[in-house]
mmCIF file of C-alpha atoms and ligand atoms in Angstrom:
data_model
loop_
_atom_site.group_PDB
_atom_site.id
_atom_site.type_symbol
_atom_site.label_atom_id
_atom_site.label_comp_id
_atom_site.label_asym_id
_atom_site.label_seq_id
_atom_site.Cartn_x
_atom_site.Cartn_y
_atom_site.Cartn_z
ATOM 1 C CA MET R 482 37.430 1.513 -23.216
ATOM 2 C CA LYS R 483 37.896 -1.670 -25.228
ATOM 3 C CA PHE R 484 37.761 -3.817 -22.239
ATOM 4 C CA VAL R 485 34.928 -2.027 -20.604
ATOM 5 C CA SER R 486 31.629 -3.772 -21.563
ATOM 6 C CA ARG R 487 28.889 -1.513 -23.152
ATOM 7 C CA ALA R 488 26.665 -2.441 -20.347
ATOM 8 C CA VAL R 489 28.958 -0.884 -17.731
ATOM 9 C CA VAL R 490 29.287 2.215 -19.905
ATOM 10 C CA MET R 491 25.576 2.517 -20.033
ATOM 11 C CA ALA R 492 25.102 1.975 -16.297
ATOM 12 C CA CYS R 493 27.545 4.630 -15.496
ATOM 13 C CA MET R 494 25.745 7.042 -17.847
ATOM 14 C CA LEU R 495 22.367 6.264 -16.456
ATOM 15 C CA ALA R 496 23.403 6.474 -12.766
ATOM 16 C CA PRO R 497 23.164 10.228 -12.474
ATOM 17 C CA ALA R 498 19.806 10.069 -14.294
ATOM 18 C CA ALA R 499 18.526 7.451 -11.841
ATOM 19 C CA LEU R 500 19.478 9.718 -8.951
ATOM 20 C CA LEU R 501 17.422 12.552 -10.350
ATOM 21 C CA TRP R 502 14.597 10.129 -11.165
ATOM 22 C CA SER R 503 14.359 9.121 -7.485
ATOM 23 C CA GLY R 504 14.243 12.734 -6.451
ATOM 24 C CA SER R 505 10.525 12.706 -6.243
ATOM 25 C CA ALA R 506 7.829 10.139 -5.989
ATOM 26 C CA GLN R 507 6.145 11.637 -8.957
ATOM 27 C CA ALA R 508 9.135 11.143 -11.149
ATOM 28 C CA GLN R 509 8.988 7.424 -10.333
ATOM 29 C CA PHE R 510 6.099 6.825 -12.668
ATOM 30 C CA ALA R 511 6.296 7.493 -16.283
ATOM 31 C CA LYS R 512 2.490 8.196 -16.583
ATOM 32 C CA PRO R 513 -0.270 8.855 -14.354
ATOM 33 C CA GLU R 514 -1.958 5.610 -15.327
ATOM 34 C CA ASP R 515 1.246 3.712 -14.066
ATOM 35 C CA ALA R 516 0.807 5.264 -10.743
ATOM 36 C CA ILE R 517 -2.931 4.365 -10.597
ATOM 37 C CA LYS R 518 -2.097 0.818 -11.603
ATOM 38 C CA TYR R 519 0.684 0.613 -9.025
ATOM 39 C CA ARG R 520 -1.374 1.821 -5.945
ATOM 40 C CA LYS R 521 -4.335 -0.274 -7.019
ATOM 41 C CA ALA R 522 -2.157 -3.422 -7.188
ATOM 42 C CA ALA R 523 -0.728 -2.570 -3.703
ATOM 43 C CA TYR R 524 -4.284 -2.139 -2.357
ATOM 44 C CA THR R 525 -5.328 -5.381 -4.025
ATOM 45 C CA VAL R 526 -2.339 -7.290 -2.279
ATOM 46 C CA MET R 527 -3.037 -5.597 0.977
ATOM 47 C CA GLY R 528 -6.803 -6.275 0.777
ATOM 48 C CA THR R 529 -6.311 -9.955 -0.243
ATOM 49 C CA HIS R 530 -3.998 -10.706 2.753
ATOM 50 C CA PHE R 531 -6.063 -8.577 5.277
ATOM 51 C CA GLY R 532 -9.151 -10.455 4.070
ATOM 52 C CA ARG R 533 -7.365 -13.866 4.884
ATOM 53 C CA ILE R 534 -6.910 -12.551 8.354
ATOM 54 C CA GLY R 535 -10.466 -11.442 8.441
ATOM 55 C CA ALA R 536 -11.656 -14.930 7.552
ATOM 56 C CA MET R 537 -9.698 -16.260 10.606
ATOM 57 C CA VAL R 538 -10.828 -13.810 13.113
ATOM 58 C CA GLN R 539 -14.411 -14.181 11.941
ATOM 59 C CA ASN R 540 -14.131 -17.893 12.346
ATOM 60 C CA ARG R 541 -14.833 -18.470 8.553
ATOM 61 C CA ILE R 542 -11.657 -20.553 8.505
ATOM 62 C CA PRO R 543 -9.688 -22.091 11.233
ATOM 63 C CA PHE R 544 -7.150 -19.855 13.208
ATOM 64 C CA ASN R 545 -3.744 -20.740 12.061
ATOM 65 C CA ALA R 546 -1.101 -18.594 13.873
ATOM 66 C CA GLN R 547 1.563 -19.191 11.204
ATOM 67 C CA GLN R 548 -0.749 -18.265 8.416
ATOM 68 C CA ALA R 549 -1.906 -15.134 10.302
ATOM 69 C CA GLN R 550 1.697 -14.034 10.689
ATOM 70 C CA MET R 551 2.545 -14.646 7.070
ATOM 71 C CA ASN R 552 -0.586 -12.640 5.922
ATOM 72 C CA ALA R 553 0.050 -9.772 8.456
ATOM 73 C CA GLU R 554 3.642 -9.475 7.272
ATOM 74 C CA ILE R 555 2.507 -9.089 3.675
ATOM 75 C CA VAL R 556 -0.129 -6.576 4.744
ATOM 76 C CA GLU R 557 2.401 -4.407 6.517
ATOM 77 C CA MET R 558 4.779 -4.501 3.699
ATOM 78 C CA ALA R 559 2.028 -3.572 1.080
ATOM 79 C CA SER R 560 0.745 -0.927 3.315
ATOM 80 C CA LYS R 561 3.706 1.227 2.686
ATOM 81 C CA LEU R 562 3.432 1.367 -1.097
ATOM 82 C CA PRO R 563 0.259 3.041 -2.275
ATOM 83 C CA PHE R 564 0.754 6.506 -0.844
ATOM 84 C CA ASP R 565 3.470 7.384 -3.310
ATOM 85 C CA GLY R 566 1.131 6.374 -6.166
ATOM 86 C CA PHE R 567 -1.122 9.391 -5.592
ATOM 87 C CA VAL R 568 0.852 11.584 -7.803
ATOM 88 C CA ALA R 569 -0.529 14.834 -9.187
ATOM 89 C CA GLY R 570 -2.729 14.223 -12.217
ATOM 90 C CA SER R 571 -3.602 10.743 -11.265
ATOM 91 C CA ASN R 572 -7.152 11.642 -10.153
ATOM 92 C CA GLN R 573 -8.386 11.039 -13.732
ATOM 93 C CA GLY R 574 -8.639 7.578 -15.271
ATOM 94 C CA ASP R 575 -9.508 4.131 -13.923
ATOM 95 C CA THR R 576 -9.734 5.215 -10.336
ATOM 96 C CA ARG R 577 -12.110 5.829 -7.658
ATOM 97 C CA ALA R 578 -9.775 8.403 -5.862
ATOM 98 C CA LYS R 579 -11.550 11.413 -4.923
ATOM 99 C CA ALA R 580 -10.250 14.869 -5.593
ATOM 100 C CA GLU R 581 -10.078 15.539 -1.845
ATOM 101 C CA ILE R 582 -7.017 13.291 -1.775
ATOM 102 C CA TRP R 583 -5.203 16.290 -3.329
ATOM 103 C CA SER R 584 -7.302 19.075 -2.016
ATOM 104 C CA GLN R 585 -7.063 17.922 1.504
ATOM 105 C CA ALA R 586 -3.581 16.406 1.214
ATOM 106 C CA ASP R 587 -2.694 16.699 4.964
ATOM 107 C CA LYS R 588 -5.819 14.926 5.934
ATOM 108 C CA PHE R 589 -5.272 12.131 3.455
ATOM 109 C CA LYS R 590 -1.749 11.726 4.743
ATOM 110 C CA THR R 591 -2.930 11.434 8.227
ATOM 111 C CA ALA R 592 -5.466 8.898 7.160
ATOM 112 C CA ASN R 593 -2.927 6.954 5.294
ATOM 113 C CA ASP R 594 -0.532 7.143 8.207
ATOM 114 C CA ASN R 595 -3.246 5.844 10.678
ATOM 115 C CA MET R 596 -3.743 2.766 8.440
ATOM 116 C CA VAL R 597 0.046 2.129 8.195
ATOM 117 C CA ARG R 598 0.376 2.328 12.025
ATOM 118 C CA ALA R 599 -2.652 0.074 12.521
ATOM 119 C CA VAL R 600 -1.401 -2.449 10.210
ATOM 120 C CA ALA R 601 2.064 -2.480 11.874
ATOM 121 C CA ALA R 602 0.137 -3.095 15.217
ATOM 122 C CA LEU R 603 -1.699 -5.866 13.497
ATOM 123 C CA ASN R 604 1.593 -7.584 12.566
ATOM 124 C CA VAL R 605 2.677 -7.169 16.230
ATOM 125 C CA ALA R 606 -0.447 -8.704 17.265
ATOM 126 C CA ALA R 607 -0.067 -11.643 14.780
ATOM 127 C CA LYS R 608 3.234 -12.399 16.103
ATOM 128 C CA THR R 609 1.836 -13.016 19.591
ATOM 129 C CA GLY R 610 0.101 -16.081 18.083
ATOM 130 C CA ASN R 611 -3.004 -15.150 20.097
ATOM 131 C CA ALA R 612 -6.390 -15.103 18.203
ATOM 132 C CA ASP R 613 -7.964 -12.499 20.513
ATOM 133 C CA ASN R 614 -4.968 -10.129 20.095
ATOM 134 C CA LEU R 615 -5.266 -10.618 16.254
ATOM 135 C CA ARG R 616 -9.108 -10.043 16.192
ATOM 136 C CA ALA R 617 -8.730 -6.785 18.330
ATOM 137 C CA ALA R 618 -5.889 -5.456 16.057
ATOM 138 C CA PHE R 619 -7.804 -6.481 12.846
ATOM 139 C CA GLY R 620 -10.852 -4.532 14.034
ATOM 140 C CA GLN R 621 -8.768 -1.437 14.616
ATOM 141 C CA ALA R 622 -6.922 -1.724 11.302
ATOM 142 C CA GLY R 623 -10.276 -2.226 9.480
ATOM 143 C CA GLN R 624 -11.666 1.005 10.874
ATOM 144 C CA THR R 625 -8.670 2.847 9.407
ATOM 145 C CA CYS R 626 -9.396 1.310 6.014
ATOM 146 C CA LYS R 627 -13.141 2.333 6.332
ATOM 147 C CA ALA R 628 -12.270 5.852 7.381
ATOM 148 C CA CYS R 629 -10.161 6.537 4.421
ATOM 149 C CA HIS R 630 -12.689 4.920 2.030
ATOM 150 C CA ASP R 631 -15.498 7.068 3.555
ATOM 151 C CA ASP R 632 -13.698 10.317 2.968
ATOM 152 C CA PHE R 633 -11.535 9.647 -0.127
ATOM 153 C CA ARG R 634 -12.823 6.874 -2.153
ATOM 154 C CA ARG R 635 -15.821 7.256 -4.678
ATOM 155 C CA GLU R 636 -18.585 4.636 -4.556
HETATM 156 C C1 LIG J 1835 -10.943 -5.587 3.953
HETATM 157 C C2 LIG J 1835 -10.857 -4.945 2.823
HETATM 158 C C3 LIG J 1835 -10.843 -3.579 3.138
HETATM 159 C C4 LIG J 1835 -11.297 -3.275 4.475
HETATM 160 C C5 LIG J 1835 -12.465 -2.495 4.983
HETATM 161 C C6 LIG J 1835 -12.622 -2.333 6.232
HETATM 162 O O1 LIG J 1835 -10.950 -6.716 4.170
HETATM 163 O O2 LIG J 1835 -10.481 -5.354 1.658
HETATM 164 O O3 LIG J 1835 -10.727 -2.589 2.312
HETATM 165 O O4 LIG J 1835 -11.355 -4.717 5.019
HETATM 166 O O5 LIG J 1835 -13.570 -3.136 4.260
HETATM 167 O O6 LIG J 1835 -13.775 -1.658 6.568
#
């Protein structure tokens, strides 16, 4: 024991707790507000980089294949994050999330998965380096954003 650092002892004691902790998405946030902040941050990152692609496909800034790829990569990664932030009890607070997210959970999951799939396709399109491919995939992905906002986000 003398030669084992306190940090190692602590880590061993905490490991089983960490396993339990990861057992459900809900347990990964100490408070509902943390889950709200987390999912909003993920949507902010996603929207920021999606918007940069939008500026390109709408010719507000010049098309740059490499920039498009970087942005699409980030959008795809960020798209996988927010769903787990919709924990029970996180419909109250600094959020525009509608109660239907929880009362129509299957429908919300489908809407989320449609977005994740469309954004993966956007990333594939970005990798072709072709602006027309990017524009088409951007339009499709944008429709999945809008569909979810229409049903599940308050004004
Ligand atoms: C964006 C952005 C969204 C979507 C949505 C598409 O650029 O931030 O949430 O596009 O407006 O309808």
